Every structure is written in C-alpha cells, then in structure tokens.
Amino acid sequence: MRVGAGAANTHKAFKQLWAAFMSGMAAAALPPAKLAQQPAKLVFLGCPGVGKGTYASMLSDRLGIPHIAMGDLVREELLKSTPNAQKLKDLVNQGKLLSDDIVLNLLSSRLLRASENGEDGFILDGFPRTRSQAEILDQLTEIDLVVNLKLREDVLILKCLGRRICSGCGNNFNLADIDVQAENGHPRILMPAMLPPPTCASKLTIREDDTEDVIRERLRIYAQESKPVEDYYKQQNKLLDFDVGGGIPQTWPKLLRTLKLDTEDELKTQQL
C-alpha cells in the first residue's frame, strides 16, 4: 500500500515526534547477544493471533523498554465516540488493512506520550505491516532486530476462535485446547487452554472481529503483505524467524535462549 500525497502532513508530524522520542539513543544495530546491554529497538512480526502481543509484552518487561502495540492503539481509538472511530470500526470488522495515514497518526500520538515520559527503546508490535511502512521506519531510526513469529494457519485459526477477554479486569484468555499431531514433516503442536479464574468466567467476551471469515481474511491479507516486509529485513540481515511450537511455558524459554537472554538460574528452573 503506497502512502498518498494527502498523508504528507501526517508523515512530517510523525518524523518530528519520532525525532524527539529517539533523541540521544544510539544508532548502531544490536545483535541478539547485546539486546540487554542498552535500550533496544525491536520489531515483532507475525500473523494475527500468533502471540506477538503476549511475547512482546513479556520481553518488554524483561528488557525494561516500552511495548508499543498497534492493536492496542486501534482498540483504544475504537472506544472513542467520533466519526473517525466509526470508520475505523468498519475497517476492523471487515478484516481490512488500515491505511498508512491512520496507522501513523495513532503511532505518532503514542510516541509523543513516550517522549514526554522519558521512555527509551521500544518493541513495536503490529508495525510495520507493509514495505512502505518499513521504509518509513528506516528513515527515522535504526531497528536492531526483527523477530518474525511463525505458526501453522490451521492452528492460528483455532487460537483466534478461542480468544476471550474479561469485561471486568480486561485480561486475555484462550479456551482453545490445541493438540495437533505431527504429520507430513510438521512437529506436534501442543497448546493447552489458558482458562480464566472463577471470578472472570462469567464475564468473558469475544472480540467482534474474531469470526472465522474475518480471521481468514486477515490471514489472507497478512500473507499478501508480509512477504515484502520479511524480504526487506532479511536483506538487512535483521530478520529472525522463530517457530511457535507450543504454549507459553514451552515457547518463552526457547525465545529467551534464541535471543541469548536466558540465565543460568532460569535454565535450572526449566529443568526441574
């Protein structure tokens, strides 16, 4: 998706906000082994439902840097009673990819808050979604590493259909108990359900866009748009493909080892 001329002002404002956010930060890219040594700038890629938000949030806590999730920014905007929010809601419910100017406006506002709060480093989740967005990002700052989470489409659909949100506390759960046997060279995938506590069980809600038709449309669009982004970062030797082969207890330690962020104490705990 190309950026239209009408978005020029948005891009200019975005550059100014980002410049303020990035003030004083090192420009050199960091290999995985050095991610914990200074505020890192990371991007998490992956299909809708693969777990970008979950693992980006956990890594954010681990590294002490902000997790900036485009999905959360969109959902915050949807709660507003404005004409723009209604237009956005229609696009989201249809599973359509948001235009660059909408995405950049939302991201600009979030980065302004980050700058005002004195935040350093970041993990971007859900941006960039297109090559043009990746090119804009590269004009503004040097990304250290791009983690590309991968999972089979049939499992992704089961995960998305099982997602639930507690209307009381806002926590996310998943009712899907996934056990896909190994076949045709693919390993077994075991993802136990993430069930809510009794206090949340009666307050579970389903996202309006978590229907099978919308999920398949989101996956189709993502597959179409993602390869140019992956190729772009692969050419820069910044793309790290990571297969999600299980639930959080299995995947999180594996991700830490891959990023060379695991410690001896954690490894001992995993072996108990």
XYZ file of C-alpha atoms in Angstrom:
272
model
C 0.000 0.000 0.000
C 1.513 3.290 -1.075
C 1.410 6.422 1.014
C -0.789 9.052 -0.638
C 0.149 12.696 -1.025
C -2.609 13.605 1.414
C -0.656 11.916 4.211
C 2.362 14.228 3.828
C 1.490 16.312 6.876
C 0.980 13.167 8.937
C 4.408 11.878 7.922
C 6.051 15.218 8.725
C 4.494 15.291 12.192
C 5.420 11.654 12.681
C 9.068 12.379 11.860
C 9.158 15.274 14.323
C 7.629 13.196 17.115
C 9.911 10.269 16.420
C 12.970 12.530 16.376
C 12.039 13.729 19.857
C 11.476 10.154 21.010
C 14.798 8.932 19.618
C 16.872 11.875 20.916
C 20.088 10.669 22.497
C 19.690 6.999 21.515
C 22.476 5.020 19.821
C 22.024 4.387 16.107
C 24.065 1.173 15.753
C 22.092 -2.065 15.392
C 22.461 -4.632 18.164
C 22.935 -8.389 17.682
C 20.727 -10.622 19.888
C 23.589 -11.203 22.327
C 23.674 -7.485 23.210
C 19.952 -6.732 23.458
C 20.089 -6.380 27.248
C 23.118 -4.051 27.263
C 21.371 -0.846 26.130
C 17.825 0.247 25.197
C 16.966 -1.925 22.197
C 14.716 -1.160 19.252
C 12.846 -4.267 18.172
C 10.015 -5.176 15.834
C 7.755 -8.203 16.276
C 6.191 -9.580 13.081
C 3.727 -12.435 12.706
C 0.213 -13.371 11.638
C -2.788 -12.180 13.659
C -3.205 -14.482 16.650
C 0.343 -15.863 16.658
C 1.133 -14.310 20.040
C 3.039 -11.148 19.112
C 1.402 -9.149 21.876
C 1.990 -11.794 24.530
C 5.684 -12.339 23.845
C 6.417 -8.690 23.035
C 4.878 -7.704 26.381
C 6.896 -10.325 28.267
C 10.102 -9.248 26.520
C 9.249 -5.613 27.240
C 9.155 -6.398 30.967
C 12.373 -8.387 30.655
C 14.317 -5.595 28.910
C 12.634 -2.679 30.675
C 11.541 -0.974 27.456
C 8.023 0.051 26.326
C 5.834 -2.308 24.325
C 4.019 -0.326 21.630
C 1.222 -2.494 20.216
C -0.695 -1.187 17.217
C -3.610 -3.483 18.042
C -3.984 -1.853 21.462
C -3.768 1.624 19.943
C -6.517 0.733 17.471
C -8.747 -0.705 20.204
C -8.258 2.431 22.316
C -9.338 4.540 19.356
C -12.415 2.355 18.785
C -13.685 3.222 22.267
C -13.998 6.890 21.307
C -17.312 8.320 20.067
C -16.043 10.038 16.933
C -16.758 9.692 13.174
C -13.163 8.524 12.652
C -13.627 5.819 15.266
C -16.723 4.525 13.441
C -14.860 4.407 10.113
C -12.037 2.565 11.835
C -14.507 0.108 13.378
C -15.963 -0.708 9.955
C -12.496 -1.454 8.550
C -11.509 -3.615 11.522
C -14.755 -5.625 11.458
C -14.157 -6.375 7.773
C -10.603 -7.535 8.477
C -9.184 -4.825 6.201
C -5.635 -3.499 6.460
C -5.555 0.052 7.825
C -4.076 2.786 5.637
C -0.647 4.232 6.374
C -2.008 7.633 7.400
C -4.352 6.083 10.018
C -1.581 3.906 11.437
C 0.970 6.726 11.519
C -1.461 9.065 13.263
C -2.092 6.528 16.033
C 1.601 5.700 16.374
C 2.595 9.375 16.433
C 0.318 10.041 19.406
C 1.752 7.062 21.298
C 5.343 8.117 20.603
C 4.588 11.624 21.812
C 3.470 10.162 25.154
C 6.639 8.040 25.215
C 8.805 11.103 24.635
C 7.027 13.038 27.379
C 7.504 10.098 29.778
C 11.237 9.835 29.006
C 10.981 6.269 27.681
C 13.999 4.675 25.949
C 13.969 1.862 23.410
C 10.820 0.058 22.293
C 9.259 -3.112 20.976
C 6.930 -2.386 18.059
C 4.145 -4.938 17.639
C 1.905 -4.715 14.572
C 4.057 -2.134 12.769
C 5.347 -2.116 10.092
C 2.726 -4.109 8.167
C 3.836 -3.096 4.660
C 7.154 -2.497 2.947
C 6.355 1.208 2.599
C 5.879 1.409 6.379
C 9.178 -0.432 6.898
C 10.934 2.059 4.630
C 9.427 4.994 6.549
C 10.599 3.433 9.802
C 14.133 3.022 8.445
C 14.247 6.709 7.525
C 13.578 7.573 11.140
C 15.665 5.143 13.183
C 17.822 2.016 13.096
C 15.973 -1.154 14.093
C 18.164 -3.632 15.972
C 16.270 -6.867 15.380
C 13.042 -8.102 13.774
C 11.517 -11.197 15.395
C 9.177 -13.000 12.984
C 6.855 -15.381 14.866
C 5.556 -18.246 12.710
C 2.725 -20.751 13.262
C 0.633 -23.019 11.018
C -2.547 -21.394 9.673
C -4.934 -24.104 10.940
C -3.570 -23.649 14.469
C -3.753 -19.859 14.157
C -7.460 -20.059 13.320
C -8.154 -22.302 16.326
C -6.248 -19.886 18.581
C -8.128 -16.837 17.315
C -11.524 -18.520 17.687
C -10.659 -19.412 21.284
C -9.687 -15.888 22.376
C -11.712 -14.315 25.172
C -11.437 -11.043 27.120
C -12.740 -10.486 30.642
C -15.032 -7.452 30.629
C -14.218 -6.894 34.296
C -10.416 -6.953 34.543
C -9.510 -6.733 30.842
C -7.245 -9.803 30.938
C -6.981 -12.123 27.931
C -7.680 -15.846 27.999
C -7.951 -18.641 25.436
C -10.429 -21.505 25.602
C -8.856 -23.451 22.725
C -7.139 -26.646 23.893
C -4.921 -27.386 20.896
C -3.175 -30.707 20.269
C -2.217 -31.115 16.602
C -0.382 -34.347 15.918
C 2.851 -34.468 13.912
C 2.344 -35.175 10.211
C 3.989 -34.558 6.836
C 7.210 -33.421 8.469
C 5.459 -30.923 10.764
C 6.127 -31.370 14.502
C 3.352 -31.871 17.043
C 1.888 -28.606 18.375
C 0.553 -28.661 21.920
C -1.073 -25.505 23.299
C -3.150 -26.021 26.451
C -6.076 -23.685 27.054
C -5.445 -20.551 29.126
C -8.590 -20.712 31.258
C -9.906 -17.810 33.339
C -10.258 -17.902 37.133
C -13.790 -18.389 38.519
C -14.145 -14.635 39.104
C -13.762 -13.973 35.363
C -15.607 -17.000 33.945
C -18.994 -15.263 33.722
C -17.561 -12.044 32.255
C -15.855 -13.391 29.138
C -16.449 -11.569 25.874
C -15.467 -12.273 22.266
C -13.888 -9.662 20.019
C -16.325 -8.633 17.277
C -13.726 -9.381 14.604
C -12.937 -12.900 15.894
C -15.181 -14.753 13.449
C -13.762 -17.409 11.139
C -14.497 -15.426 7.959
C -12.821 -12.279 9.299
C -9.869 -14.269 10.670
C -9.292 -15.968 7.304
C -9.489 -12.586 5.562
C -6.945 -11.096 7.983
C -4.603 -14.032 7.390
C -5.015 -13.738 3.608
C -4.181 -10.031 3.665
C -1.281 -10.584 6.044
C 0.235 -13.311 3.843
C -0.033 -10.987 0.845
C 1.560 -8.013 2.605
C 4.086 -9.729 4.889
C 6.497 -11.311 2.407
C 7.822 -7.965 1.084
C 8.364 -6.827 4.697
C 10.129 -10.073 5.615
C 12.288 -9.885 2.484
C 13.136 -6.252 3.266
C 14.510 -7.093 6.710
C 16.088 -10.336 5.515
C 18.175 -8.338 3.044
C 19.433 -6.296 6.009
C 20.265 -9.471 7.990
C 17.889 -8.346 10.745
C 15.129 -10.952 10.383
C 14.934 -13.734 12.957
C 12.342 -16.416 12.081
C 11.012 -18.090 15.216
C 8.613 -21.065 15.180
C 5.965 -21.056 17.907
C 5.577 -24.763 18.624
C 3.738 -24.760 21.933
C 2.180 -22.726 24.691
C 3.868 -20.008 26.734
C 5.667 -22.421 29.146
C 7.379 -24.094 26.180
C 7.833 -21.100 23.871
C 9.038 -18.378 26.254
C 12.233 -20.168 27.442
C 13.002 -21.119 23.838
C 12.623 -17.488 22.737
C 14.909 -16.277 25.534
C 17.565 -18.818 24.526
C 17.286 -17.759 20.887
C 17.775 -14.111 21.868
C 20.580 -15.095 24.275
C 18.683 -13.548 27.180
C 18.330 -16.676 29.305
C 20.274 -17.017 32.558
C 21.773 -19.999 34.302
C 19.174 -19.756 37.074
C 16.323 -19.809 34.563
C 17.774 -22.837 32.804
C 17.979 -24.697 36.116
C 14.345 -23.803 36.843
C 13.248 -25.107 33.442
C 14.954 -28.450 34.133
C 13.182 -29.023 37.481
